[in-house]
Short mmCIF file of C-alpha atoms in Angstrom, two decimals:
data_model
loop_
_atom_site.label_atom_id
_atom_site.label_comp_id
_atom_site.label_asym_id
_atom_site.label_seq_id
_atom_site.Cartn_x
_atom_site.Cartn_y
_atom_site.Cartn_z
CA UNK H 1 18.48 -19.67 -17.30
CA UNK H 2 17.41 -18.42 -13.87
CA UNK H 3 14.71 -18.10 -12.20
CA UNK H 4 13.33 -15.13 -12.19
CA UNK H 5 11.39 -12.62 -9.07
CA UNK H 6 8.97 -11.16 -8.56
CA UNK H 7 9.89 -8.75 -5.76
CA UNK H 8 7.20 -6.93 -5.17
CA UNK H 9 5.08 -10.19 -4.59
CA UNK H 10 8.05 -11.19 -2.41
CA UNK H 11 7.19 -8.12 -0.21
CA UNK H 12 4.15 -8.87 -0.60
CA UNK H 13 4.14 -12.41 0.25
CA UNK H 14 6.40 -11.44 3.28
CA UNK H 15 4.34 -8.95 4.50
CA UNK H 16 1.19 -11.46 4.60
CA UNK H 17 3.48 -14.17 6.81
CA UNK H 18 3.43 -11.30 9.24
CA UNK H 19 0.36 -10.21 9.26
CA UNK H 20 -0.85 -13.86 9.96
CA UNK H 21 2.13 -14.08 13.34
CA UNK H 22 1.26 -10.25 14.42
CA UNK H 23 -2.47 -12.11 14.80
CA UNK H 24 -0.68 -14.57 16.71
CA UNK H 25 1.76 -13.06 18.77
CA UNK H 26 2.36 -9.53 18.67
CA UNK H 27 4.42 -7.11 16.80
CA UNK H 28 6.93 -8.13 20.09
CA UNK H 29 6.76 -11.93 18.05
CA UNK H 30 7.82 -11.23 15.10
CA UNK H 31 11.31 -12.58 14.15
CA UNK H 32 12.64 -12.67 10.71
CA UNK H 33 13.33 -16.19 10.47
CA UNK H 34 9.78 -17.01 12.57
CA UNK H 35 8.46 -14.08 8.61
CA UNK H 36 10.58 -16.51 6.60
CA UNK H 37 9.71 -19.53 7.67
CA UNK H 38 5.44 -18.51 7.95
CA UNK H 39 6.84 -17.58 4.17
CA UNK H 40 8.12 -20.65 3.27
CA UNK H 41 11.05 -18.33 2.27
CA UNK H 42 14.54 -18.12 3.25
CA UNK H 43 15.49 -15.51 6.09
CA UNK H 44 18.02 -14.43 3.17
CA UNK H 45 15.26 -13.69 0.64
CA UNK H 46 13.56 -11.87 3.46
CA UNK H 47 16.75 -10.21 4.03
CA UNK H 48 17.13 -10.12 0.27
CA UNK H 49 13.96 -7.41 0.63
CA UNK H 50 14.03 -5.66 3.96
CA UNK H 51 17.28 -4.32 4.75
CA UNK H 52 15.80 -4.11 8.47
CA UNK H 53 12.66 -5.35 10.17
CA UNK H 54 11.43 -1.72 10.67
CA UNK H 55 11.61 -1.95 6.80
CA UNK H 56 9.00 -4.47 7.05
CA UNK H 57 7.08 -4.20 8.97
CA UNK H 58 6.24 -0.27 7.65
CA UNK H 59 6.15 -1.71 4.45
CA UNK H 60 3.27 -4.40 5.83
CA UNK H 61 1.52 -1.67 7.79
CA UNK H 62 1.67 0.64 3.79
CA UNK H 63 -0.05 -3.03 2.31
CA UNK H 64 -2.47 -2.87 4.60
CA UNK H 65 -3.68 0.32 4.29
CA UNK H 66 -3.57 -0.01 0.53
CA UNK H 67 -5.83 -3.28 1.59
CA UNK H 68 -8.16 -1.20 2.62
CA UNK H 69 -8.88 1.22 0.66
CA UNK H 70 -8.84 -1.49 -2.28
CA UNK H 71 -11.95 -2.27 -0.44
CA UNK H 72 -13.55 0.24 -0.14
CA UNK H 73 -12.71 1.22 -3.91
CA UNK H 74 -14.40 -1.66 -4.98
CA UNK H 75 -17.89 -1.82 -2.40
CA UNK H 76 -18.65 1.78 -4.04
CA UNK H 77 -17.73 0.42 -8.10
CA UNK H 78 -20.50 -2.18 -7.25
CA UNK H 79 -22.96 -0.39 -6.49
CA UNK H 80 -22.34 3.69 -8.90
CA UNK H 81 -26.56 4.16 -8.54
CA UNK H 82 -25.99 5.00 -4.78
CA UNK H 83 -26.40 7.71 -2.82
CA UNK H 84 -23.43 9.77 -2.06
CA UNK H 85 -24.82 9.16 1.49
CA UNK H 86 -25.74 5.41 1.63
CA UNK H 87 -21.76 5.00 -0.26
CA UNK H 88 -20.95 7.07 3.04
CA UNK H 89 -21.53 4.01 5.52
CA UNK H 90 -20.66 1.82 3.18
CA UNK H 91 -17.19 3.23 3.01
CA UNK H 92 -17.10 3.65 7.23
CA UNK H 93 -18.65 -0.32 7.50
CA UNK H 94 -15.78 -1.37 4.88
CA UNK H 95 -13.03 0.71 6.57
CA UNK H 96 -14.50 0.47 11.05
CA UNK H 97 -13.49 -3.60 10.39
CA UNK H 98 -16.64 -4.64 11.77
CA UNK H 99 -17.41 -7.71 9.86
CA UNK H 100 -15.72 -11.25 11.68
CA UNK H 101 -13.94 -12.35 8.32
CA UNK H 102 -11.55 -8.83 8.71
CA UNK H 103 -11.67 -9.28 12.63
CA UNK H 104 -7.74 -10.63 12.09
CA UNK H 105 -6.81 -8.00 10.10
CA UNK H 106 -7.85 -5.24 12.97
CA UNK H 107 -6.16 -6.80 15.63
CA UNK H 108 -2.74 -6.48 13.26
CA UNK H 109 -4.08 -3.20 12.33
CA UNK H 110 -4.25 -1.70 15.43
CA UNK H 111 -1.31 -3.96 17.74
CA UNK H 112 1.08 -0.85 14.40
CA UNK H 113 -1.66 1.37 15.61
CA UNK H 114 0.28 0.62 19.19
CA UNK H 115 3.37 1.17 17.84
CA UNK H 116 3.74 3.51 15.91
CA UNK H 117 2.36 6.04 18.87
CA UNK H 118 6.58 4.96 19.29
CA UNK H 119 7.94 4.75 16.40
CA UNK H 120 8.01 7.46 13.57
CA UNK H 121 8.97 5.57 10.78
CA UNK H 122 5.26 4.13 11.30
CA UNK H 123 3.35 6.82 12.30
CA UNK H 124 4.14 9.08 9.30
CA UNK H 125 3.15 5.53 7.49
CA UNK H 126 0.12 5.78 8.94
CA UNK H 127 -1.08 9.19 8.68
CA UNK H 128 -0.62 7.83 4.96
CA UNK H 129 -2.57 5.09 5.24
CA UNK H 130 -5.09 8.39 6.46
CA UNK H 131 -4.58 10.20 4.34
CA UNK H 132 -6.36 8.88 1.00
CA UNK H 133 -9.34 7.27 3.83
CA UNK H 134 -10.50 10.97 4.84
CA UNK H 135 -10.33 12.53 1.41
CA UNK H 136 -12.91 9.51 0.01
CA UNK H 137 -15.23 10.60 2.97
CA UNK H 138 -14.88 14.02 2.69
CA UNK H 139 -15.79 13.87 -1.22
CA UNK H 140 -19.22 12.02 0.15
CA UNK H 141 -20.46 14.28 2.79
CA UNK H 142 -19.98 17.20 0.42
CA UNK H 143 -21.32 15.78 -2.21
CA UNK H 144 -24.48 13.79 0.85
CA UNK H 145 -24.33 17.47 2.21
CA UNK H 146 -25.25 19.31 -1.67
CA UNK H 147 -27.76 16.10 -2.69
CA UNK H 148 -29.27 17.21 1.21
CA UNK H 149 -29.60 20.77 0.29
CA UNK H 150 -30.77 20.94 -2.83
CA UNK H 151 -33.65 18.23 -1.94
CA UNK H 152 -34.49 20.34 1.10
CA UNK H 153 -34.69 23.47 -1.15
CA UNK H 154 -37.24 22.05 -3.77
CA UNK H 155 -39.94 20.63 -0.47
CA UNK H 156 -42.02 22.62 -0.74
CA UNK H 157 -42.76 25.93 1.69
CA UNK H 158 -43.59 24.72 4.77
CA UNK H 159 -40.18 25.09 5.79
CA UNK H 160 -39.19 21.81 6.47
CA UNK H 161 -37.02 21.70 3.12
CA UNK H 162 -35.50 24.64 4.04
CA UNK H 163 -35.00 23.69 7.57
CA UNK H 164 -32.67 20.54 5.85
CA UNK H 165 -30.48 22.64 3.66
CA UNK H 166 -29.44 25.11 7.01
CA UNK H 167 -28.83 22.17 8.49
CA UNK H 168 -27.32 20.58 5.93
CA UNK H 169 -24.94 23.84 4.15
CA UNK H 170 -23.60 23.86 8.24
CA UNK H 171 -21.79 20.07 7.83
CA UNK H 172 -18.08 21.03 7.57
CA UNK H 173 -17.00 17.80 5.16
CA UNK H 174 -13.48 17.78 6.20
CA UNK H 175 -14.16 18.37 10.08
CA UNK H 176 -16.81 15.72 10.22
CA UNK H 177 -14.23 13.37 8.03
CA UNK H 178 -11.90 13.57 10.21
CA UNK H 179 -14.42 12.95 13.43
CA UNK H 180 -16.11 9.89 11.15
CA UNK H 181 -12.69 8.50 10.70
CA UNK H 182 -11.57 8.55 14.52
CA UNK H 183 -14.70 7.12 15.62
CA UNK H 184 -14.51 3.90 13.36
CA UNK H 185 -11.27 3.75 14.78
CA UNK H 186 -12.87 3.74 17.88
CA UNK H 187 -15.39 1.18 17.27
CA UNK H 188 -13.03 -1.38 16.19
CA UNK H 189 -11.11 -0.97 19.77
CA UNK H 190 -13.85 -0.77 21.74
CA UNK H 191 -15.58 -4.12 19.40
CA UNK H 192 -11.54 -6.21 20.12
CA UNK H 193 -11.19 -5.63 23.62
CA UNK H 194 -15.74 -6.95 24.12
CA UNK H 195 -16.68 -3.24 25.06
CA UNK H 196 -18.91 -3.57 22.49
CA UNK H 197 -20.48 -6.71 20.07
CA UNK H 198 -20.11 -6.00 16.51
CA UNK H 199 -24.46 -4.79 16.04
CA UNK H 200 -23.84 -2.15 19.45
CA UNK H 201 -21.03 -1.21 17.18
CA UNK H 202 -23.25 -0.97 13.18
CA UNK H 203 -25.74 0.93 15.42
CA UNK H 204 -23.69 3.71 16.88
CA UNK H 205 -22.24 3.93 13.54
CA UNK H 206 -25.47 4.59 11.64
CA UNK H 207 -27.41 6.70 14.17
CA UNK H 208 -24.29 9.33 13.39
CA UNK H 209 -24.40 9.06 10.45
CA UNK H 210 -28.27 9.04 10.82
CA UNK H 211 -27.37 12.80 12.46
CA UNK H 212 -25.57 14.47 10.00
CA UNK H 213 -28.56 15.49 8.65
CA UNK H 214 -30.71 15.70 11.37
#
Protein backbone atom coordinates (compact mmCIF):
# COMPACT_ATOMS: atom_id res chain seq x y z
CA UNK A 1 0.00 0.00 0.00
CA UNK A 2 1.47 3.42 -0.96
CA UNK A 3 2.69 5.52 1.94
CA UNK A 4 0.25 8.32 2.79
CA UNK A 5 1.82 11.79 2.83
CA UNK A 6 0.53 14.48 5.18
CA UNK A 7 0.35 17.34 2.67
CA UNK A 8 0.14 20.13 5.25
CA UNK A 9 3.02 18.73 7.30
CA UNK A 10 5.18 18.57 4.19
CA UNK A 11 4.30 22.14 3.27
CA UNK A 12 5.31 23.23 6.77
CA UNK A 13 8.55 21.26 6.50
CA UNK A 14 9.31 23.04 3.24
CA UNK A 15 8.39 26.41 4.81
CA UNK A 16 10.92 25.79 7.59
CA UNK A 17 13.57 25.07 4.94
CA UNK A 18 12.68 28.36 3.23
CA UNK A 19 13.13 30.17 6.57
CA UNK A 20 16.58 28.69 7.13
CA UNK A 21 17.72 29.59 3.61
CA UNK A 22 16.23 33.09 3.81
CA UNK A 23 18.06 33.69 7.08
CA UNK A 24 21.35 32.60 5.52
CA UNK A 25 21.06 34.14 2.04
CA UNK A 26 18.01 36.41 1.92
CA UNK A 27 14.88 35.69 -0.09
CA UNK A 28 16.75 36.22 -3.35
CA UNK A 29 18.91 33.23 -2.42
CA UNK A 30 15.96 30.87 -2.04
CA UNK A 31 15.65 28.42 -4.93
CA UNK A 32 13.38 25.40 -5.31
CA UNK A 33 16.42 23.15 -5.65
CA UNK A 34 18.05 24.42 -2.47
CA UNK A 35 14.75 24.24 -0.58
CA UNK A 36 14.33 20.61 -1.62
CA UNK A 37 17.84 19.79 -0.46
CA UNK A 38 17.41 21.57 2.88
CA UNK A 39 14.02 19.93 3.50
CA UNK A 40 15.45 16.56 2.39
CA UNK A 41 12.68 15.99 -0.13
CA UNK A 42 12.72 15.69 -3.91
CA UNK A 43 12.23 18.59 -6.29
CA UNK A 44 9.06 16.85 -7.40
CA UNK A 45 7.76 16.85 -3.83
CA UNK A 46 8.31 20.60 -3.58
CA UNK A 47 6.58 21.19 -6.91
CA UNK A 48 3.62 19.03 -5.89
CA UNK A 49 3.19 21.18 -2.78
CA UNK A 50 3.73 24.53 -4.49
CA UNK A 51 3.18 25.37 -8.13
CA UNK A 52 5.48 28.41 -8.05
CA UNK A 53 8.16 29.97 -5.90
CA UNK A 54 5.80 32.83 -5.07
CA UNK A 55 3.19 30.38 -3.79
CA UNK A 56 5.85 28.80 -1.60
CA UNK A 57 6.92 32.18 -0.22
CA UNK A 58 3.34 33.24 0.47
CA UNK A 59 2.71 30.03 2.42
CA UNK A 60 5.97 30.48 4.35
CA UNK A 61 5.08 34.03 5.37
CA UNK A 62 1.68 32.87 6.59
CA UNK A 63 3.39 30.04 8.47
CA UNK A 64 5.67 32.50 10.31
CA UNK A 65 2.70 34.72 11.16
CA UNK A 66 0.80 31.75 12.58
CA UNK A 67 3.80 30.75 14.67
CA UNK A 68 4.12 34.22 16.19
CA UNK A 69 0.38 34.34 16.85
CA UNK A 70 0.48 30.95 18.55
CA UNK A 71 3.28 32.14 20.85
CA UNK A 72 1.28 35.21 21.82
CA UNK A 73 -1.82 33.13 22.58
CA UNK A 74 0.23 30.61 24.56
CA UNK A 75 1.84 33.40 26.59
CA UNK A 76 -1.56 34.83 27.48
CA UNK A 77 -3.01 31.41 28.37
CA UNK A 78 -0.08 30.62 30.68
CA UNK A 79 -0.98 33.55 32.96
CA UNK A 80 -4.79 33.90 32.86
CA UNK A 81 -4.93 35.84 36.15
CA UNK A 82 -2.65 38.67 34.97
CA UNK A 83 -4.03 42.16 34.41
CA UNK A 84 -4.81 43.31 30.88
CA UNK A 85 -1.95 45.82 31.10
CA UNK A 86 0.54 43.09 32.03
CA UNK A 87 -0.84 40.82 29.31
CA UNK A 88 -0.40 43.65 26.80
CA UNK A 89 3.28 43.94 27.73
CA UNK A 90 3.79 40.20 27.34
CA UNK A 91 2.05 40.15 23.95
CA UNK A 92 4.07 43.12 22.70
CA UNK A 93 7.30 41.48 23.85
CA UNK A 94 6.47 38.29 21.93
CA UNK A 95 5.60 40.14 18.74
CA UNK A 96 8.67 42.37 18.86
CA UNK A 97 11.00 39.36 18.40
CA UNK A 98 13.69 41.04 20.51
CA UNK A 99 14.91 37.96 22.36
CA UNK A 100 18.01 36.16 21.10
CA UNK A 101 16.13 32.93 20.38
CA UNK A 102 13.88 34.81 17.97
CA UNK A 103 16.61 36.75 16.17
CA UNK A 104 16.71 34.45 13.11
CA UNK A 105 12.92 34.58 12.84
CA UNK A 106 13.09 38.37 13.03
CA UNK A 107 15.59 38.51 10.16
CA UNK A 108 13.37 36.32 8.00
CA UNK A 109 10.22 38.25 8.90
CA UNK A 110 11.78 41.57 7.91
CA UNK A 111 13.10 40.08 4.68
CA UNK A 112 9.51 39.23 3.83
CA UNK A 113 8.32 42.70 4.88
CA UNK A 114 10.81 44.29 2.48
CA UNK A 115 9.77 41.97 -0.36
CA UNK A 116 6.07 42.62 0.37
CA UNK A 117 6.62 46.28 -0.54
CA UNK A 118 6.94 45.19 -4.19
CA UNK A 119 4.87 41.99 -4.16
CA UNK A 120 1.11 42.29 -3.65
CA UNK A 121 0.61 38.60 -2.88
CA UNK A 122 3.07 38.84 0.01
CA UNK A 123 1.60 42.18 1.10
CA UNK A 124 -1.87 40.63 1.27
CA UNK A 125 -0.55 37.77 3.41
CA UNK A 126 1.34 40.19 5.64
CA UNK A 127 -1.78 42.28 6.24
CA UNK A 128 -3.67 39.11 7.12
CA UNK A 129 -0.94 38.23 9.64
CA UNK A 130 -0.97 41.68 11.23
CA UNK A 131 -4.77 41.84 11.58
CA UNK A 132 -5.23 39.36 14.47
CA UNK A 133 -2.20 40.79 16.27
CA UNK A 134 -3.71 44.27 16.05
CA UNK A 135 -7.05 42.93 17.29
CA UNK A 136 -5.32 41.32 20.29
CA UNK A 137 -3.64 44.64 21.11
CA UNK A 138 -6.94 46.51 20.69
CA UNK A 139 -8.77 44.16 23.06
CA UNK A 140 -6.05 44.26 25.73
CA UNK A 141 -5.71 48.05 25.57
CA UNK A 142 -9.49 48.46 25.89
CA UNK A 143 -9.57 46.10 28.87
CA UNK A 144 -6.61 47.83 30.51
CA UNK A 145 -8.19 51.27 29.96
CA UNK A 146 -11.45 50.09 31.50
CA UNK A 147 -9.58 48.70 34.51
CA UNK A 148 -7.59 51.92 34.89
CA UNK A 149 -10.75 54.01 34.69
CA UNK A 150 -12.44 51.79 37.26
CA UNK A 151 -9.55 51.92 39.70
CA UNK A 152 -9.26 55.66 39.21
CA UNK A 153 -12.92 56.29 40.04
CA UNK A 154 -12.47 54.27 43.25
CA UNK A 155 -9.32 56.09 44.35
CA UNK A 156 -10.69 58.50 46.89
CA UNK A 157 -11.42 62.19 47.06
CA UNK A 158 -7.99 63.74 46.42
CA UNK A 159 -8.67 64.07 42.71
CA UNK A 160 -5.82 61.89 41.48
CA UNK A 161 -8.13 58.96 40.89
CA UNK A 162 -10.49 61.06 38.78
CA UNK A 163 -7.55 62.35 36.72
CA UNK A 164 -6.40 58.79 36.07
CA UNK A 165 -9.90 57.78 35.04
CA UNK A 166 -10.10 60.76 32.70
CA UNK A 167 -6.78 59.84 31.05
CA UNK A 168 -7.88 56.24 30.57
CA UNK A 169 -11.18 57.40 29.06
CA UNK A 170 -9.23 59.35 26.40
CA UNK A 171 -7.37 56.25 25.18
CA UNK A 172 -8.44 55.16 21.69
CA UNK A 173 -7.72 51.39 21.78
CA UNK A 174 -7.63 50.89 18.02
CA UNK A 175 -5.32 53.82 17.39
CA UNK A 176 -3.05 52.80 20.24
CA UNK A 177 -2.99 49.22 18.93
CA UNK A 178 -1.85 50.45 15.52
CA UNK A 179 0.81 52.60 17.16
CA UNK A 180 2.08 49.73 19.30
CA UNK A 181 2.20 47.29 16.38
CA UNK A 182 4.20 49.78 14.32
CA UNK A 183 6.51 50.43 17.28
CA UNK A 184 7.35 46.76 17.89
CA UNK A 185 8.13 46.26 14.19
CA UNK A 186 10.36 49.32 14.21
CA UNK A 187 12.18 48.20 17.35
CA UNK A 188 12.85 44.82 15.74
CA UNK A 189 14.45 46.56 12.77
CA UNK A 190 16.59 48.83 14.95
CA UNK A 191 17.89 45.89 16.96
CA UNK A 192 18.72 43.88 13.84
CA UNK A 193 20.79 46.68 12.31
CA UNK A 194 22.54 47.39 15.60
CA UNK A 195 21.11 50.84 16.22
CA UNK A 196 19.59 49.65 19.51
CA UNK A 197 20.57 46.84 21.83
CA UNK A 198 17.77 44.47 22.91
CA UNK A 199 17.70 45.98 26.45
CA UNK A 200 17.46 49.49 24.98
CA UNK A 201 14.60 48.39 22.73
CA UNK A 202 12.83 46.76 25.68
CA UNK A 203 13.24 50.00 27.63
CA UNK A 204 11.61 51.97 24.79
CA UNK A 205 8.75 49.48 24.64
CA UNK A 206 8.13 49.50 28.39
CA UNK A 207 8.30 53.30 28.53
CA UNK A 208 5.71 53.55 25.75
CA UNK A 209 3.36 51.15 27.54
CA UNK A 210 3.76 53.06 30.80
CA UNK A 211 2.88 56.35 29.05
CA UNK A 212 -0.45 54.94 27.85
CA UNK A 213 -1.88 55.60 31.31
CA UNK A 214 0.46 58.40 32.49
